[in-house]
Short mmCIF file of C-alpha atoms and ligand atoms in Angstrom, two decimals:
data_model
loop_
_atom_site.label_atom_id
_atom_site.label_comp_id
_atom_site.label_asym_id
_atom_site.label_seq_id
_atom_site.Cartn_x
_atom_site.Cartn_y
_atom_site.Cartn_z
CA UNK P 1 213.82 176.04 177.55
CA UNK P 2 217.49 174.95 177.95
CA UNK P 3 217.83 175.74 181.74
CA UNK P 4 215.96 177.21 184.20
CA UNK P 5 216.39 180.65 185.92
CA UNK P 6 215.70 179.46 188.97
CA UNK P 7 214.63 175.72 191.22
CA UNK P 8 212.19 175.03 193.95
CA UNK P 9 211.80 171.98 196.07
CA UNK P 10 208.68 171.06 197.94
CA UNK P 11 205.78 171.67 196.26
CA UNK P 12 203.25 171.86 199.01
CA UNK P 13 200.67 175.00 198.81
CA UNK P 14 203.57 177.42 199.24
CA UNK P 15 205.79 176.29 197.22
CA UNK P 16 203.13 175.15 194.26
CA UNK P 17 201.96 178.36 194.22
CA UNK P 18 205.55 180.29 194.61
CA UNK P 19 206.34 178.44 191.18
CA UNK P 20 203.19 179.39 189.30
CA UNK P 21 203.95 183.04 190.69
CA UNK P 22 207.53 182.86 189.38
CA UNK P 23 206.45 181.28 185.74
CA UNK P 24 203.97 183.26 185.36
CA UNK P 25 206.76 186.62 185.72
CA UNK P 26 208.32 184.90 183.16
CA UNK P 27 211.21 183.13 184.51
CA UNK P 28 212.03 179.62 183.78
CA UNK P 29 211.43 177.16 186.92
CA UNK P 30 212.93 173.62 187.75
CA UNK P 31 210.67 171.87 190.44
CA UNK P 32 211.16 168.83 192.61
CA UNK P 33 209.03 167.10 195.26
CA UNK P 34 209.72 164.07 197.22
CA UNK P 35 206.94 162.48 196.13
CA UNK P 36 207.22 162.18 192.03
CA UNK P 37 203.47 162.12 191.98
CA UNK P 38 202.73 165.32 193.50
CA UNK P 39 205.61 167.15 191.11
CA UNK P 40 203.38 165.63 187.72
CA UNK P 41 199.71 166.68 189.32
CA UNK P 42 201.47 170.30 189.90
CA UNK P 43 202.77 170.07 185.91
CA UNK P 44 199.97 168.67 184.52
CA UNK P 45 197.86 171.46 186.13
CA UNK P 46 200.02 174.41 185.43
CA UNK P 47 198.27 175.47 181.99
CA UNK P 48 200.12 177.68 179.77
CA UNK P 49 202.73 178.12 182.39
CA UNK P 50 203.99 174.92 181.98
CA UNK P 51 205.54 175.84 179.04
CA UNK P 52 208.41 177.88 181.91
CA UNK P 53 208.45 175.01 184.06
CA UNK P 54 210.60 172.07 184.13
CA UNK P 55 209.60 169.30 186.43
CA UNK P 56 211.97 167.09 187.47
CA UNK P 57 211.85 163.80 189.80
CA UNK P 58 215.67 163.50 191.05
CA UNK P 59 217.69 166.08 192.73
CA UNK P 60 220.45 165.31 190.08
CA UNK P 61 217.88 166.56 187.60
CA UNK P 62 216.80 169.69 189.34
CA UNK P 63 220.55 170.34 189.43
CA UNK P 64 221.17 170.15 185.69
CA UNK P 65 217.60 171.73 184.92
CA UNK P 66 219.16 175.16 186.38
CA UNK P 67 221.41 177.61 184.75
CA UNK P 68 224.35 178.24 186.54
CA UNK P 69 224.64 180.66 188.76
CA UNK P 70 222.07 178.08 190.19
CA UNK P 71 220.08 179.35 192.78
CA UNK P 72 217.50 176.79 194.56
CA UNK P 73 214.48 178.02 196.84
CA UNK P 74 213.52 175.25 199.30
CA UNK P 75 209.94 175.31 200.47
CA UNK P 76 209.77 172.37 202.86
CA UNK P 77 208.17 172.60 206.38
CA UNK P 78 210.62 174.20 209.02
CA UNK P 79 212.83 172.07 211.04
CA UNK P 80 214.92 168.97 210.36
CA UNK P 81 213.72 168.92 206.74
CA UNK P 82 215.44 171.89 205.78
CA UNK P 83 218.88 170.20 207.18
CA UNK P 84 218.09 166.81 205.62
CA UNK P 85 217.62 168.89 201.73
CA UNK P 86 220.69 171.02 202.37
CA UNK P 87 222.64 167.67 203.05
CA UNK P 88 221.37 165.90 199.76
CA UNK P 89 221.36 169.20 198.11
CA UNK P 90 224.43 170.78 198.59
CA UNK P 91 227.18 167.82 197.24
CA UNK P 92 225.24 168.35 193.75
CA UNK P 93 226.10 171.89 193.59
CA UNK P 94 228.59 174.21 192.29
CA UNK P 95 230.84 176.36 194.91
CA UNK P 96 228.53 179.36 193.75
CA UNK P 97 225.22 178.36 193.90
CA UNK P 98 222.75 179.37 196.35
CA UNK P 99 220.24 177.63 198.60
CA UNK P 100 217.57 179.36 199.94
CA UNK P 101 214.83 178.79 202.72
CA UNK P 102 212.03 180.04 202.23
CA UNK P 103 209.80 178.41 204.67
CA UNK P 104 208.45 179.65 208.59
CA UNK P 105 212.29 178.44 209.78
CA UNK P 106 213.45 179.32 213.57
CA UNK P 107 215.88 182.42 213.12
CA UNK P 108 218.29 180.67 215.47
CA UNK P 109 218.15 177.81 212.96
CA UNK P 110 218.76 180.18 209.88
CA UNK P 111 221.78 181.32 212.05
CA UNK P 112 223.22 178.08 212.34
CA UNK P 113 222.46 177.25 209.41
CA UNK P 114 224.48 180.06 207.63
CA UNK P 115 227.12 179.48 209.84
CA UNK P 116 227.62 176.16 208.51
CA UNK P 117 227.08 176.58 205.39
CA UNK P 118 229.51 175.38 202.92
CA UNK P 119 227.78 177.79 199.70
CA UNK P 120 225.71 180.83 199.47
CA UNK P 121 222.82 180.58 201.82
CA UNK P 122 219.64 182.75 202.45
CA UNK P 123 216.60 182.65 204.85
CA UNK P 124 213.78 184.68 203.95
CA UNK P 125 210.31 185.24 205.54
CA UNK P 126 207.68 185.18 202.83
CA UNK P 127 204.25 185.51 204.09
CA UNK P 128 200.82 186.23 202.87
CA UNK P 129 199.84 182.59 202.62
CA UNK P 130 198.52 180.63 199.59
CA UNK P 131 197.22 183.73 197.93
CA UNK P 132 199.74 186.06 198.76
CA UNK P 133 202.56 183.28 197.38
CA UNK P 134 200.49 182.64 194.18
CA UNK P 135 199.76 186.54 193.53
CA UNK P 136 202.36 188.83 195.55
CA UNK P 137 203.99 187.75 198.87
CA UNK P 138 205.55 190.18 201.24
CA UNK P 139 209.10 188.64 201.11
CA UNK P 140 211.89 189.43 204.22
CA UNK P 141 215.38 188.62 202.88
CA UNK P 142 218.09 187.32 205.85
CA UNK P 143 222.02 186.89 204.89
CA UNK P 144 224.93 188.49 202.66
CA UNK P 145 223.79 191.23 201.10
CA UNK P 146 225.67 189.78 197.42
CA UNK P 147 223.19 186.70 198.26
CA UNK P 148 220.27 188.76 197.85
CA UNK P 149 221.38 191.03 195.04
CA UNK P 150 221.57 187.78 192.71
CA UNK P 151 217.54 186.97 193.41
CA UNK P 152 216.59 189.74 194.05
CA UNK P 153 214.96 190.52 190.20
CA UNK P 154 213.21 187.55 190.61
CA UNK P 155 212.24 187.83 194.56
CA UNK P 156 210.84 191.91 193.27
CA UNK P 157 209.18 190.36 190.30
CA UNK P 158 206.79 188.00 192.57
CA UNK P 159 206.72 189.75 195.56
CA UNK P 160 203.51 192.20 196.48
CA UNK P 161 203.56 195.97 195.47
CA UNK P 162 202.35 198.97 197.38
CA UNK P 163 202.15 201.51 194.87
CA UNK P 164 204.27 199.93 192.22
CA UNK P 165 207.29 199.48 195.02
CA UNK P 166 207.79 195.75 195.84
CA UNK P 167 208.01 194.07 199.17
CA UNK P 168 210.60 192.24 199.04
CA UNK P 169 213.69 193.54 201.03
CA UNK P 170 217.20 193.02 201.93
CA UNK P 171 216.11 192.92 206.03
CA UNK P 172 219.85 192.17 206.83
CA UNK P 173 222.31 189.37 207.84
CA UNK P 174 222.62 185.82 209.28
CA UNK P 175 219.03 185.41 210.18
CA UNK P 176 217.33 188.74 210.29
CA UNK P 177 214.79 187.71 207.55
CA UNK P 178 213.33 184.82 209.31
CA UNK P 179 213.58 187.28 212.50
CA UNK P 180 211.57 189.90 211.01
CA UNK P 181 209.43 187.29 209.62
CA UNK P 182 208.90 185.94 213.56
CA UNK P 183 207.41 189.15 214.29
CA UNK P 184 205.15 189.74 211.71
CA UNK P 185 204.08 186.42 213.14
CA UNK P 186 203.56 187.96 216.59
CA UNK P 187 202.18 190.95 215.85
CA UNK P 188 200.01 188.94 213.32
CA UNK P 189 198.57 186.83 216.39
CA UNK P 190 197.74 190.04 218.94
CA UNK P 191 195.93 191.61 215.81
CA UNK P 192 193.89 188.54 215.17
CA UNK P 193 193.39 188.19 218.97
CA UNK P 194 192.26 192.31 219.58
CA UNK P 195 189.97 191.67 216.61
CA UNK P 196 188.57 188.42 218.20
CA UNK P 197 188.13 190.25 221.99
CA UNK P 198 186.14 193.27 219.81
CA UNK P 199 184.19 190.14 218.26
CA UNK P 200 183.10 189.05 221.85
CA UNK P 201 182.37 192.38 222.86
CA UNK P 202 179.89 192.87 219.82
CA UNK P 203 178.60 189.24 220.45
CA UNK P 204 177.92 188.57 224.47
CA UNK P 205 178.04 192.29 225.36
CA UNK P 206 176.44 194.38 223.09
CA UNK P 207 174.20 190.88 221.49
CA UNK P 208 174.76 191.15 218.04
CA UNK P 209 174.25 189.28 215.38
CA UNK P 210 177.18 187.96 213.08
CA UNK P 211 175.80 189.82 210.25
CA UNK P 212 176.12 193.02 212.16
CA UNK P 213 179.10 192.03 213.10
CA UNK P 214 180.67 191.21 210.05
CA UNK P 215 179.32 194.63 208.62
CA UNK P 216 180.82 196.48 211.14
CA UNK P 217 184.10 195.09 210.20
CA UNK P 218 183.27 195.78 206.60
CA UNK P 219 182.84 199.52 207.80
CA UNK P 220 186.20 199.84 209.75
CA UNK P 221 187.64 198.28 207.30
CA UNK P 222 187.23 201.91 205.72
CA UNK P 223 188.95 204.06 208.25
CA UNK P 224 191.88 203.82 209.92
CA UNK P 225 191.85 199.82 210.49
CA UNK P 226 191.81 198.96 207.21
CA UNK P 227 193.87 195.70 206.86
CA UNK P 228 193.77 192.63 205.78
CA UNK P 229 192.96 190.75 209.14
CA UNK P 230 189.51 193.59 209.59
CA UNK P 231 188.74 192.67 205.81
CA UNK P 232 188.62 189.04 206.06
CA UNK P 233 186.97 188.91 209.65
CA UNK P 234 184.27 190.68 208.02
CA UNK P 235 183.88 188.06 205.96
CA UNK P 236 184.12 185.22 207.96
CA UNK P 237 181.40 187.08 210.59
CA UNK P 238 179.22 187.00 207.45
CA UNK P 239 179.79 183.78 205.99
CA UNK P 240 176.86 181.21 206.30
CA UNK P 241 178.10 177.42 206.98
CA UNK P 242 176.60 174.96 204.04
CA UNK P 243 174.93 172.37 206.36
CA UNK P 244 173.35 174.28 208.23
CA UNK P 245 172.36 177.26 206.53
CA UNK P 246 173.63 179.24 210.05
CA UNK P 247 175.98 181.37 210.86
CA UNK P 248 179.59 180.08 209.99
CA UNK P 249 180.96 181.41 213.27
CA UNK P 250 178.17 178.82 215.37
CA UNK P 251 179.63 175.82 214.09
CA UNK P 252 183.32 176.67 214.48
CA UNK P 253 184.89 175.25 217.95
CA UNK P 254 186.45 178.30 220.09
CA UNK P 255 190.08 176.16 219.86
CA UNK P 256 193.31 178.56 218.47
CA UNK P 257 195.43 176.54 216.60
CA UNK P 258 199.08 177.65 216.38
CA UNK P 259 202.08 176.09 214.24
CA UNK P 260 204.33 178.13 216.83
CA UNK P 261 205.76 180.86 215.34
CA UNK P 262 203.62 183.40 217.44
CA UNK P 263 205.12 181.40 220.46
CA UNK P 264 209.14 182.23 218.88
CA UNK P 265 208.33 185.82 219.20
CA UNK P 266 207.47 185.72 222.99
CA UNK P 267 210.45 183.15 224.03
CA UNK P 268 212.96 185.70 221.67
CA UNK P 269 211.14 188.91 223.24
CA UNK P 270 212.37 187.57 227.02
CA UNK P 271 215.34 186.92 225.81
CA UNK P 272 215.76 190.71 224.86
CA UNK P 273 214.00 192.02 227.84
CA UNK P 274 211.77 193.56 224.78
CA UNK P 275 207.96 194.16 226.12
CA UNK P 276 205.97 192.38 223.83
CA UNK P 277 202.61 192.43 226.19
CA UNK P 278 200.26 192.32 223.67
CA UNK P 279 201.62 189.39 221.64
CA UNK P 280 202.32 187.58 224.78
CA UNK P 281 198.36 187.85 226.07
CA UNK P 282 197.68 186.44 221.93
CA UNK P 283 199.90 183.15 222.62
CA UNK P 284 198.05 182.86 226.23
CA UNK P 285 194.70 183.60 224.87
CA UNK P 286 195.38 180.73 222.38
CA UNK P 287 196.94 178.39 224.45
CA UNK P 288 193.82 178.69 227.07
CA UNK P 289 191.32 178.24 224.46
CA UNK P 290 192.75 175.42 223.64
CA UNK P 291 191.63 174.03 226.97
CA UNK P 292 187.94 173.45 226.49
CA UNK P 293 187.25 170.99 228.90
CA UNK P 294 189.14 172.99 231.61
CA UNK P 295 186.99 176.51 230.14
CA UNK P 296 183.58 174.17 230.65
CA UNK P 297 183.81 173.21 234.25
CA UNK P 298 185.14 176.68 235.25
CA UNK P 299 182.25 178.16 233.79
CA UNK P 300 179.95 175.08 235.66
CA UNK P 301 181.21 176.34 238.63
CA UNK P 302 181.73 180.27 238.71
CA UNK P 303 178.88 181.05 235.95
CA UNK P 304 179.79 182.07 232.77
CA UNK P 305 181.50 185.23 231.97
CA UNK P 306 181.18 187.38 229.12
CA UNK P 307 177.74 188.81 230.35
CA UNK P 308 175.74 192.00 229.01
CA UNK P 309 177.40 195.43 228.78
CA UNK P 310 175.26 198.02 230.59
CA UNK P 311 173.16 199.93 227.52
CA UNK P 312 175.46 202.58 226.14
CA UNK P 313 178.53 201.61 228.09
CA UNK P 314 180.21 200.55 224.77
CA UNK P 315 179.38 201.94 221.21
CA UNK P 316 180.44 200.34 217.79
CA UNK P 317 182.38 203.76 217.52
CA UNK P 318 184.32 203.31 220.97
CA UNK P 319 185.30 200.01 220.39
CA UNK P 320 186.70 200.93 216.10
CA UNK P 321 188.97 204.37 218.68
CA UNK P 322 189.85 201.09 220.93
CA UNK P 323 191.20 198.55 218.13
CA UNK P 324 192.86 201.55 217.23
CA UNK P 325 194.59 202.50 220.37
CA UNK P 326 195.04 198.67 220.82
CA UNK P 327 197.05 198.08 217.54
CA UNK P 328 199.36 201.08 217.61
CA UNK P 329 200.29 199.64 220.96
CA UNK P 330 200.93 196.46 219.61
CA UNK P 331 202.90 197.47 216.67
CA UNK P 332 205.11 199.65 219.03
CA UNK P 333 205.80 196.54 220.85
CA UNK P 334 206.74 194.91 217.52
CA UNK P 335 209.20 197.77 216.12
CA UNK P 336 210.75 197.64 219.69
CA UNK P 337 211.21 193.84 219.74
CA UNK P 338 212.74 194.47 216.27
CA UNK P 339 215.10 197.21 217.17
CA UNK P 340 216.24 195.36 220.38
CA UNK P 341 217.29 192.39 217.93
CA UNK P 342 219.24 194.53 215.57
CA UNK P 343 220.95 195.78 218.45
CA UNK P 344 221.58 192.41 220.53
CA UNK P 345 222.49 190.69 216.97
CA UNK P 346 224.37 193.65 215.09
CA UNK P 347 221.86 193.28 212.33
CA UNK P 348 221.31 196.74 211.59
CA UNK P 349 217.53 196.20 210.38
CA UNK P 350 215.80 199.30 209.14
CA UNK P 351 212.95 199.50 210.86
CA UNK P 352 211.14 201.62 207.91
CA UNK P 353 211.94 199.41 205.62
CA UNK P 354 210.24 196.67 207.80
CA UNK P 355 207.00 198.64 208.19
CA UNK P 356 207.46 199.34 204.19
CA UNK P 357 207.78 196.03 203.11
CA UNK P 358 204.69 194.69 205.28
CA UNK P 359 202.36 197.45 203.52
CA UNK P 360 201.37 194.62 200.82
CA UNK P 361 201.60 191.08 200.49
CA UNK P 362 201.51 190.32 204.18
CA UNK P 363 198.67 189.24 207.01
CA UNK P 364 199.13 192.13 208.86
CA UNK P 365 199.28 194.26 205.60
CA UNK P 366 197.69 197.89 206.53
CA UNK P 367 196.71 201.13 205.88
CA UNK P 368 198.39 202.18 209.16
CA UNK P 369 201.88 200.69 208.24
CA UNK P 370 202.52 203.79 205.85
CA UNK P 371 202.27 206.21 208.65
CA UNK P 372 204.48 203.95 210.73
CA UNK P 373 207.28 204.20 207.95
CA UNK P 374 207.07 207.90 208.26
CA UNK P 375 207.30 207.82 211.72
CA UNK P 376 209.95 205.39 211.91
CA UNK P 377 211.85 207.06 209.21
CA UNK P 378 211.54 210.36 211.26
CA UNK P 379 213.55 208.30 214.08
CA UNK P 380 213.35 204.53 214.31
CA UNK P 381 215.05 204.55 217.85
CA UNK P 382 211.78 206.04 219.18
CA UNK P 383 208.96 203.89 220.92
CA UNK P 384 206.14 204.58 217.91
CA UNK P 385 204.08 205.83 220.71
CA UNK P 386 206.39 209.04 221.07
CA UNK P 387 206.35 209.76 217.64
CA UNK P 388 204.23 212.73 216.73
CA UNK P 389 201.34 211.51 214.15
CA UNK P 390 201.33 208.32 216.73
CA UNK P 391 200.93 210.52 220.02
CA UNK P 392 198.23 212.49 218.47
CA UNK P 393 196.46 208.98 217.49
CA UNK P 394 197.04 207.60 220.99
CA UNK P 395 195.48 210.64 223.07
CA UNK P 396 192.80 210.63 220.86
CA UNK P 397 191.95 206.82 221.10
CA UNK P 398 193.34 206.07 224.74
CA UNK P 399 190.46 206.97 226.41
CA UNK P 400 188.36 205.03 224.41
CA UNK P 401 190.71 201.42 224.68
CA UNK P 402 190.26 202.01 228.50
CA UNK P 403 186.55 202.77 228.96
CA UNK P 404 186.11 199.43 226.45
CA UNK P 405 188.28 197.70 228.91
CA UNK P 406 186.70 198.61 231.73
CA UNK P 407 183.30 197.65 230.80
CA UNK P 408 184.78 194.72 229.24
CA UNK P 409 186.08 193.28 233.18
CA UNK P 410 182.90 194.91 234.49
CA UNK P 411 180.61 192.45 232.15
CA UNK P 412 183.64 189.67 232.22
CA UNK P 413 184.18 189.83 229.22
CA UNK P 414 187.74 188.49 228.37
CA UNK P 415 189.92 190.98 226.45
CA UNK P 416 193.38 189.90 227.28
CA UNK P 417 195.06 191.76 224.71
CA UNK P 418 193.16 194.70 224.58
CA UNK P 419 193.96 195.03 228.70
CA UNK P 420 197.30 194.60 228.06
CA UNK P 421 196.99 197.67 225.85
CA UNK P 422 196.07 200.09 228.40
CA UNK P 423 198.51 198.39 230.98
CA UNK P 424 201.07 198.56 228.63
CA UNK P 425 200.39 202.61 228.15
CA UNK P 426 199.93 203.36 231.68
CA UNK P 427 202.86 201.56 232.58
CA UNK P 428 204.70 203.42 229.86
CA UNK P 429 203.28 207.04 230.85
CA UNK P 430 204.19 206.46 235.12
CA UNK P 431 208.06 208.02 235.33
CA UNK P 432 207.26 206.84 239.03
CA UNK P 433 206.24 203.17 238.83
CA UNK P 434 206.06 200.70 241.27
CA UNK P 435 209.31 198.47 240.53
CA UNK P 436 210.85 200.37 243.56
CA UNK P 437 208.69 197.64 245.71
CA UNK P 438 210.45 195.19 244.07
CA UNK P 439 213.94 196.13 244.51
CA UNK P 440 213.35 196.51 247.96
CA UNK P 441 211.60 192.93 248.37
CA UNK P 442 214.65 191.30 246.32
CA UNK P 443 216.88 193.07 248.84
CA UNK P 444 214.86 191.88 251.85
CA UNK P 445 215.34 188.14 250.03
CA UNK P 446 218.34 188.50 248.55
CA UNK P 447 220.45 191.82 249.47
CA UNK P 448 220.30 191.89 245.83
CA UNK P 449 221.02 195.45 246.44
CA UNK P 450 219.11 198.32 245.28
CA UNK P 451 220.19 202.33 243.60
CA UNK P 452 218.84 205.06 245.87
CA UNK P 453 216.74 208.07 243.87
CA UNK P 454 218.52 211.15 246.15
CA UNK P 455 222.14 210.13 245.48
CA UNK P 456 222.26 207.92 242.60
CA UNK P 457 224.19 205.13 244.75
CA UNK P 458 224.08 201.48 243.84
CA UNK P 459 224.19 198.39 245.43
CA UNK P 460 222.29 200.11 248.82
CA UNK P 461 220.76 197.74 251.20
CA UNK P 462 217.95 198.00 253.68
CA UNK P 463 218.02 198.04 257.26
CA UNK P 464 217.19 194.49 257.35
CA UNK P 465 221.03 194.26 256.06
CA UNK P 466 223.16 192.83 258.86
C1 LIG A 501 201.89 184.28 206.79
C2 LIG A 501 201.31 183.45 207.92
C3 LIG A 501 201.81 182.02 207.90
C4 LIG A 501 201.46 181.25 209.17
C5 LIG A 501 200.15 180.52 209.05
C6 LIG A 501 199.84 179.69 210.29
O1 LIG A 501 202.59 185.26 207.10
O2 LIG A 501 201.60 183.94 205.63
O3 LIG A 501 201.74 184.05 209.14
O4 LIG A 501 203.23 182.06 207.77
O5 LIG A 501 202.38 180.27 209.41
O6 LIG A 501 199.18 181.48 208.88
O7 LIG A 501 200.16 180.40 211.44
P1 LIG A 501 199.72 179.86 212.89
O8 LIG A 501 199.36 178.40 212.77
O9 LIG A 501 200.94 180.05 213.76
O10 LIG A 501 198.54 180.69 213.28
#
């Protein structure tokens, strides 16, 4: 091969497996890793598909290894890295060639980043881990438009398909890939964290075994909640640990780990004044379990939650209509966080598009996403909730998500992000809420001033006024 179509640097699990993906499509690849060692393990254990891949152990080399256009896909862990590999990167390359980071990057980062860029520059979200990088990502582009055009064959070729269309999309300037990409994270973490609550439910109120858990999974995963996330729980409910011989679930510690991109979403979605409830109960919920010690001498001294459900109060079926309820909430959360960007940023995402391009590839890859591209393409300036097919799904499922809660507090059993569901609803479906308490105490405080509901004046003040 006389050059390669394409580079990567960082040949970590991502990136390894991005450049088998894009060999094995039949491009050409140049790779580079720091560590020389690590770049001839990945070629010596490439198979036939070494015969597209050029390793190289200098960045000069990657740099000669390309044809020009070059284009150069960094897959390096998010942060300083990616700064420290444009530095060393960019003095190598032509005028025209294009860097692009493809890692879990801060969208304020991607933004600066393009802003001082001195070539072509991209920042796409590519999730769907090891196996969705080695097989078919979901891939969110972020920058000029012309930028993307040039990969895009390549960035189609390797990317997921949902019905023969690929997802991987243009999502729109500056950093709106890695934005979109933050989301998925979000909503990613309040669907593994509904799943988890209807996990506890089945376990310490309804005393079921894993196995019956796990198969109950395996039978939503059928209906409506068919996804990714109910798949693989299914699994790991019915997975038996080696040394043991147990249940796999017994011997895991209840401690969330979180590389902090479910923690982006919440700090971005206050900065929008975007309601994000149910991904903001997910980054508590994993941030208190995280506090074992602290969980252990509560429960020493108040008794432990998470007691029986009254017979009957709760059936298998309830809780699938409550997931339900819970995750269309959720998602409507997500689109709105995602439209309140595209406003704040000019970005002009298209929120179908979004919902399309997560349909395959991704974590939260669903059945469900399909009817939220209708719905959004119908009118993607519409809370999801308000949208037809989505209002239907909601009254049927609403009652449901708050007869689970309830018996969920009753028993104390913590469901966090399920609550947050019906709060989020009900708060949603007052046109008379309570916020007029508020304005008056901020007044009393603060003459902070307040709009009156019979004349429509602002800035009003209380008697307490002087
Ligand atoms: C994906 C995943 C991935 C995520 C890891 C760890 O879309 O492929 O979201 O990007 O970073 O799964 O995430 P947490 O450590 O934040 O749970």
């Amino acid at each position: 091969m006389k050059h390669a179509d394409i580079g990567l640097i960082g040949l970590g699990t991502m990136g390894a497996a991005l450049a088998l993906n894009i060999a094995e499509k039949g491009f050409g690849i140049a790779v580079f890793n720091r560590t020389t060692s690590v770049t001839r393990v990945f070629f010596a254990s490439a198979g036939d598909l070494a015969q597209r891949i050029v390793p190289t152990e200098s960045l000069a080399d990657l740099v000669t290894a390309i044809a020009r256009p070059r284009t150069i896909i960094l897959m390096v862990p998010a942060g300083p890295v990616v700064d420290e590999q444009i530095a060393a990167l960019r003095p190598l390359l032509d005028a025209d060639d294009l860097i692009i980071d493809a890692g879990n990057a801060n969208f304020q980062d991607t933004v600066r980043r393009m802003k001082s860029a001195t070539g072509p520059f991209l920042g796409i979200g590519v999730s769907g881990g090891e196996e969705g990088a080695r097989h078919g990502p979901a891939i969110m582009g972020g920058g000029a438009r012309e930028h993307w055009d040039r990969v895009a064959p390549i960035l189609e070729a390797i990317s997921a398909k949902f019905e023969g269309e690929p997802c991987a999309t243009w999502m729109g300037p500056e950093g709106a890939g890695h934005f979109v990409k933050t989301v998925h994270n979000g909503i990613e973490y309040a669907d593994m964290q509904m799943i988890a609550e209807t996990y506890g439910i089945m376990r310490d109120g309804l005393g079921l075994s894993d196995d019956k858990i796990g198969k109950t999974f395996e039978a939503w995963n059928k209906g409506p909640l068919e996804s990714y996330l109910v798949e693989i729980s299914g699994i790991v409910a019915q997975s038996t640990d080696a040394a043991t011989g147990g249940p796999l679930l017994d011997v895991i510690v209840d401690s969330a780990g979180q590389k902090g991109t479910g923690r982006w979403t919440v700090i971005e979605a206050q900065h929008l004044a975007s309601p994000v409830p149910a991904i903001e109960a997910a980054v508590a919920a994993r941030n208190l379990s995280a506090r074992r010690t602290e969980r252990a001498e509560a429960e020493a001294l108040f008794g432990r939650g998470g007691g029986r459900l009254a017979d009957g109060a709760v059936t298998l079926q309830a809780l699938e209509q409550a997931l339900i309820a819970g995750k269309i909430m959720c998602y409507a959360q997500g689109f709105g966080m995602l439209a309140a960007a595209s406003a704040e940023f000019g970005w002009k995402i298209h929120l179908p598009d979004v919902a399309r391009v997560w349909r395959a590839g991704c974590i939260i890859r669903s059945r469900m996403l399909n009817d939220m591209a209708s719905a959004l393409e119908e009118n993607s300036a519409r809370n999801l909730l308000l949208a037809p097919a989505f209002t239907r799904m909601v009254k049927g499922t609403e009652g449901a998500l708050r007869s689970v809660v309830a018996n969920a507090v009753t028993a104390g059993i913590a469901v966090p992000a399920l609550g947050s569901g019906i709060a989020y609803f009900d708060t949603l479906r007052t046109a008379r809420g309570t916020a007029n308490m508020i304005q008056g105490q901020r007044d009393f405080f603060g003459l902070h001033g307040f709009e009156r509901m019979d004349t429509g004046a602002k800035g009003q003040h209380g008697p307490w006024a002087h």
